[in-house]
PDB file of C-alpha atoms in Angstrom:
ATOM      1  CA  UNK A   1     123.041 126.113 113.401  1.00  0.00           C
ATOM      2  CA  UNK A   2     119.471 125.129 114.388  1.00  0.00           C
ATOM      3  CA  UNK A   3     118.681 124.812 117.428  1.00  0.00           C
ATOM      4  CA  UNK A   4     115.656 121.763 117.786  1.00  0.00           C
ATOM      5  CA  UNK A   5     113.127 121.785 120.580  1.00  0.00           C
ATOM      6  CA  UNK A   6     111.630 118.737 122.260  1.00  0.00           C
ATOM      7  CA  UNK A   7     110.735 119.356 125.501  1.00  0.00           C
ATOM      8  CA  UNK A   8     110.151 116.901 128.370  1.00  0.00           C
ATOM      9  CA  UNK A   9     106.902 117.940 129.099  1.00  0.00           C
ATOM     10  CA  UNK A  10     104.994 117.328 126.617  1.00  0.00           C
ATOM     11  CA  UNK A  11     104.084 114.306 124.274  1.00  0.00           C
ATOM     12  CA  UNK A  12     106.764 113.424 121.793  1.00  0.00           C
ATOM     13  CA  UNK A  13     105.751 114.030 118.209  1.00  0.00           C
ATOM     14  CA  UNK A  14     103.595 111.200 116.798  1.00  0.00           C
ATOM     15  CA  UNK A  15     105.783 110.813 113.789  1.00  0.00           C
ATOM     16  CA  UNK A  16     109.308 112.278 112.482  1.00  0.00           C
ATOM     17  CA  UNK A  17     109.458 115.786 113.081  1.00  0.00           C
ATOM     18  CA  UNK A  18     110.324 118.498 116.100  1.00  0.00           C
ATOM     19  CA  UNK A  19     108.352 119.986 118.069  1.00  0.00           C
ATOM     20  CA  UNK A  20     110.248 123.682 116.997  1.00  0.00           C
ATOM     21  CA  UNK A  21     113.206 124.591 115.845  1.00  0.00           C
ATOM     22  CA  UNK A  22     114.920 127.776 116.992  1.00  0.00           C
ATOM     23  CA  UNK A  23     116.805 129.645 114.202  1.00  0.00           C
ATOM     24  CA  UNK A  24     119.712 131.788 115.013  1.00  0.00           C
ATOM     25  CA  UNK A  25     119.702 135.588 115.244  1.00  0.00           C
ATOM     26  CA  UNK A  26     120.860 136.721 111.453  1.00  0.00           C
ATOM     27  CA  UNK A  27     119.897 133.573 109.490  1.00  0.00           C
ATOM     28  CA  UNK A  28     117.968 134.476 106.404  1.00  0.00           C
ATOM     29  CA  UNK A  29     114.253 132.888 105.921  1.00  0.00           C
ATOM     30  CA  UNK A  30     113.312 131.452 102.897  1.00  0.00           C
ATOM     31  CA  UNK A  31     109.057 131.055 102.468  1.00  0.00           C
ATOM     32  CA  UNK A  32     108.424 128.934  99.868  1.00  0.00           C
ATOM     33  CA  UNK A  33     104.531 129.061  98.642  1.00  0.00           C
ATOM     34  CA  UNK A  34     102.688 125.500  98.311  1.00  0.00           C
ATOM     35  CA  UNK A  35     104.497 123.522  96.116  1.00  0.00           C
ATOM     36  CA  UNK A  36     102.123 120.837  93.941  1.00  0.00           C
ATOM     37  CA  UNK A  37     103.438 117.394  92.646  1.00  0.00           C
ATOM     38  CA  UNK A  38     103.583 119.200  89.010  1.00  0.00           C
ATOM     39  CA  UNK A  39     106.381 118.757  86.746  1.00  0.00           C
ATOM     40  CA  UNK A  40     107.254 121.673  84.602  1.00  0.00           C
ATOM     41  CA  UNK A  41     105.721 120.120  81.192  1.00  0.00           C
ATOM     42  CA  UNK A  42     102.414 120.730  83.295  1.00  0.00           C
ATOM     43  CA  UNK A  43     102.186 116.627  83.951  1.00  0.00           C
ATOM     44  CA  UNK A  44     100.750 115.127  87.205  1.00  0.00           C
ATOM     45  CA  UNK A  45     101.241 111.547  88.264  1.00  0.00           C
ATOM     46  CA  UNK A  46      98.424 109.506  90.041  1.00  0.00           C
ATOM     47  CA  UNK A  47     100.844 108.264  92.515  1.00  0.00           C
ATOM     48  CA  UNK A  48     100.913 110.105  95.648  1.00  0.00           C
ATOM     49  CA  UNK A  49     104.363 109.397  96.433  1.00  0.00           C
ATOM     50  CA  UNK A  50     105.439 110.704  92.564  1.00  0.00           C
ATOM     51  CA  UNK A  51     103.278 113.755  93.742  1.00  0.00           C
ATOM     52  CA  UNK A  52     105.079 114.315  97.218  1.00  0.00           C
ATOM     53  CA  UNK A  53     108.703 113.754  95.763  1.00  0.00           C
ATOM     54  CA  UNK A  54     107.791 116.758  92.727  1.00  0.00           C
ATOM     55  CA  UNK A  55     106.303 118.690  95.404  1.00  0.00           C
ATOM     56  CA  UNK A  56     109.639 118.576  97.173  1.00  0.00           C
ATOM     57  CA  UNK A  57     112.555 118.733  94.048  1.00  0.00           C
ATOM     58  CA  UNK A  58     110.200 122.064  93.398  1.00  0.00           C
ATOM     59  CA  UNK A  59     110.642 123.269  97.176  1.00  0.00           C
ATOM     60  CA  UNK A  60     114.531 122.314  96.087  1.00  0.00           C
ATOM     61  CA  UNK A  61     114.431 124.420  93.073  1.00  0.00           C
ATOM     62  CA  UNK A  62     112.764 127.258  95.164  1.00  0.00           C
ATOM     63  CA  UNK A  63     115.667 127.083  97.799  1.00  0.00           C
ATOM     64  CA  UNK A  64     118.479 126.402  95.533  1.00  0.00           C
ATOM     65  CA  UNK A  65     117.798 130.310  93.710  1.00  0.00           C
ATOM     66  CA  UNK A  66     117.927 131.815  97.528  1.00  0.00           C
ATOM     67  CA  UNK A  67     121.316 129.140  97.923  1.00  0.00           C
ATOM     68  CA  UNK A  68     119.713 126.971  99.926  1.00  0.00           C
ATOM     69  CA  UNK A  69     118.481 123.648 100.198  1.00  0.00           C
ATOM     70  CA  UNK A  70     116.240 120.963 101.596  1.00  0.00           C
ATOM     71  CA  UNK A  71     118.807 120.451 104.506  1.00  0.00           C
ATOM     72  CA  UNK A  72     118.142 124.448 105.185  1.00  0.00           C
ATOM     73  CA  UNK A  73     114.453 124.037 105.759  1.00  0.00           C
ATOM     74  CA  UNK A  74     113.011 124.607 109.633  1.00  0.00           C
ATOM     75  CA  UNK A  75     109.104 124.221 108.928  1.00  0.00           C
ATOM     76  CA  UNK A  76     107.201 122.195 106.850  1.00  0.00           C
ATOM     77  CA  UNK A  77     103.217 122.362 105.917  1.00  0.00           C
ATOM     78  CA  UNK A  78     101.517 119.579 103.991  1.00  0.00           C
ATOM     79  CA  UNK A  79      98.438 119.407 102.983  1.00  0.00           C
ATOM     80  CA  UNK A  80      96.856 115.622 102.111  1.00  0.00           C
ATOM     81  CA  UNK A  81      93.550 115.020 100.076  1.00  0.00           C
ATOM     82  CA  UNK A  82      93.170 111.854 101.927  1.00  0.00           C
ATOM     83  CA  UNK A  83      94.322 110.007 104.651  1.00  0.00           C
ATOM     84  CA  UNK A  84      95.281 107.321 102.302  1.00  0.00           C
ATOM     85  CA  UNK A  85      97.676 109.796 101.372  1.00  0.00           C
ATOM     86  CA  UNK A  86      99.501 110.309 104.074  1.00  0.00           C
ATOM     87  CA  UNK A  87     101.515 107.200 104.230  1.00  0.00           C
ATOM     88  CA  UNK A  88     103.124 108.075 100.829  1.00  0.00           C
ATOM     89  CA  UNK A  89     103.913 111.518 102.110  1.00  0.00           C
ATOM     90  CA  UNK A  90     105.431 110.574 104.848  1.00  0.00           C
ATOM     91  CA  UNK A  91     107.961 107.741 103.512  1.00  0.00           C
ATOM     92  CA  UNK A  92     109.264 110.641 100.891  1.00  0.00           C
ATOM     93  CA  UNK A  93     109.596 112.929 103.858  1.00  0.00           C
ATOM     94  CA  UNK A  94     111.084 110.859 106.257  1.00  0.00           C
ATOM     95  CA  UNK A  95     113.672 109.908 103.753  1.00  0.00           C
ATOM     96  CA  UNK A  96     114.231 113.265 102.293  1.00  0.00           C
ATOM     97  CA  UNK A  97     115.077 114.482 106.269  1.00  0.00           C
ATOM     98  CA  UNK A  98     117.313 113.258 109.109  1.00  0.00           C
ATOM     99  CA  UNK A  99     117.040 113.528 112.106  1.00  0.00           C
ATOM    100  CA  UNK A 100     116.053 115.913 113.639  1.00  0.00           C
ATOM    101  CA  UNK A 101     113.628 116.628 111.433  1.00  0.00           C
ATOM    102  CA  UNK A 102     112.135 119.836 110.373  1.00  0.00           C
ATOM    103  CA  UNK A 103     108.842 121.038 112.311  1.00  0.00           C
ATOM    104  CA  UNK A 104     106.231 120.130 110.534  1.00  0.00           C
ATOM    105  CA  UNK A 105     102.378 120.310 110.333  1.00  0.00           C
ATOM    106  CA  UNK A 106     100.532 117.898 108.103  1.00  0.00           C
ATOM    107  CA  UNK A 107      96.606 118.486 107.286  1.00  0.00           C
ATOM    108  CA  UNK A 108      93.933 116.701 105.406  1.00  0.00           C
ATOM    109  CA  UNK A 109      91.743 118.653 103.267  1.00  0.00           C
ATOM    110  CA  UNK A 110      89.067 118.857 100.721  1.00  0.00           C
ATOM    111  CA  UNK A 111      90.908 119.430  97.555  1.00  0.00           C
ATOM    112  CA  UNK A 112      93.150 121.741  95.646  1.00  0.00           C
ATOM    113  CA  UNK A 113      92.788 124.065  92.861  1.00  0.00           C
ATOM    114  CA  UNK A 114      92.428 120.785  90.512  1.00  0.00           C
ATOM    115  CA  UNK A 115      91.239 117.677  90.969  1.00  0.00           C
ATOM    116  CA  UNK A 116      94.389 115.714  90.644  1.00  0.00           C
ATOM    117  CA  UNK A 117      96.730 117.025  92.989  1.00  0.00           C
ATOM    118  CA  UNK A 118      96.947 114.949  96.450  1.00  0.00           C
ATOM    119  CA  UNK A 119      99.267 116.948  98.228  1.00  0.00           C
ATOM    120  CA  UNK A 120     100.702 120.175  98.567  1.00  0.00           C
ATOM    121  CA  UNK A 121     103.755 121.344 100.654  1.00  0.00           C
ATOM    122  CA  UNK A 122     105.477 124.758 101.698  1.00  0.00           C
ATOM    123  CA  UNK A 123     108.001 125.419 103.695  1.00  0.00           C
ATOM    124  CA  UNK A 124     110.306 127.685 105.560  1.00  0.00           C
ATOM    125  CA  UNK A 125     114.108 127.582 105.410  1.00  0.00           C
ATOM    126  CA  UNK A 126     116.602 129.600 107.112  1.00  0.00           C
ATOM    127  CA  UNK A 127     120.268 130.078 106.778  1.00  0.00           C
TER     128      UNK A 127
END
């Protein structure tokens, strides 16, 4: 259904992900807003990797109203606290996503809206 782009003339990615991914005239998009590593009873873990897998079964719950899931998602945005925290990220979503994997963009910033979040993620799924 998706069509993913690498081409030969530039660098390949540094990590996991495409360089685009073309979706099909027709297919539906799905935005989901920044998803934090927040479980519904309002807790947050410390870990970063506890934070990054929430972040993700709430993208899942996002996708799964629209009847879609992770496997449907195209684009993906994260947004790290830390370097440190990047590592974690990235072993939840390299398993979470074969190959090819989704394009993605991954950022380090300053903070969120509180102080314990590490990560935040949205994405775009089509289908």
């Amino acid at each position: 259904m998706f069509r993913f782009l690498a081409p030969k003339s530039i660098r390949p990615p540094f990590a996991r992900y495409s360089h685009g991914v073309e979706v099909p005239a027709g297919a539906r998009l799905v935005l989901c807003s920044g998803q934090l590593g927040i479980g519904p009873d309002d807790s947050v873990p410390d870990d970063a990797g506890a934070q990054a897998e929430l972040c993700f079964a709430n993208i899942a719950a996002v996708l799964a109203e629209a009847g879609l899931g992770l496997a449907d998602i195209v684009r993906i945005n994260a947004f790290v606290a830390d370097r440190a925290v990047m590592e974690p990220y990235m072993q939840v979503r390299d398993r979470l996503f074969s190959d090819p994997a989704p394009a993605s963009t991954l950022m380090i910033v300053s903070g969120f809206s509180r102080p314990e979040f590490k990560i935040e993620i949205e994405t775009i799924a089509a289908g």
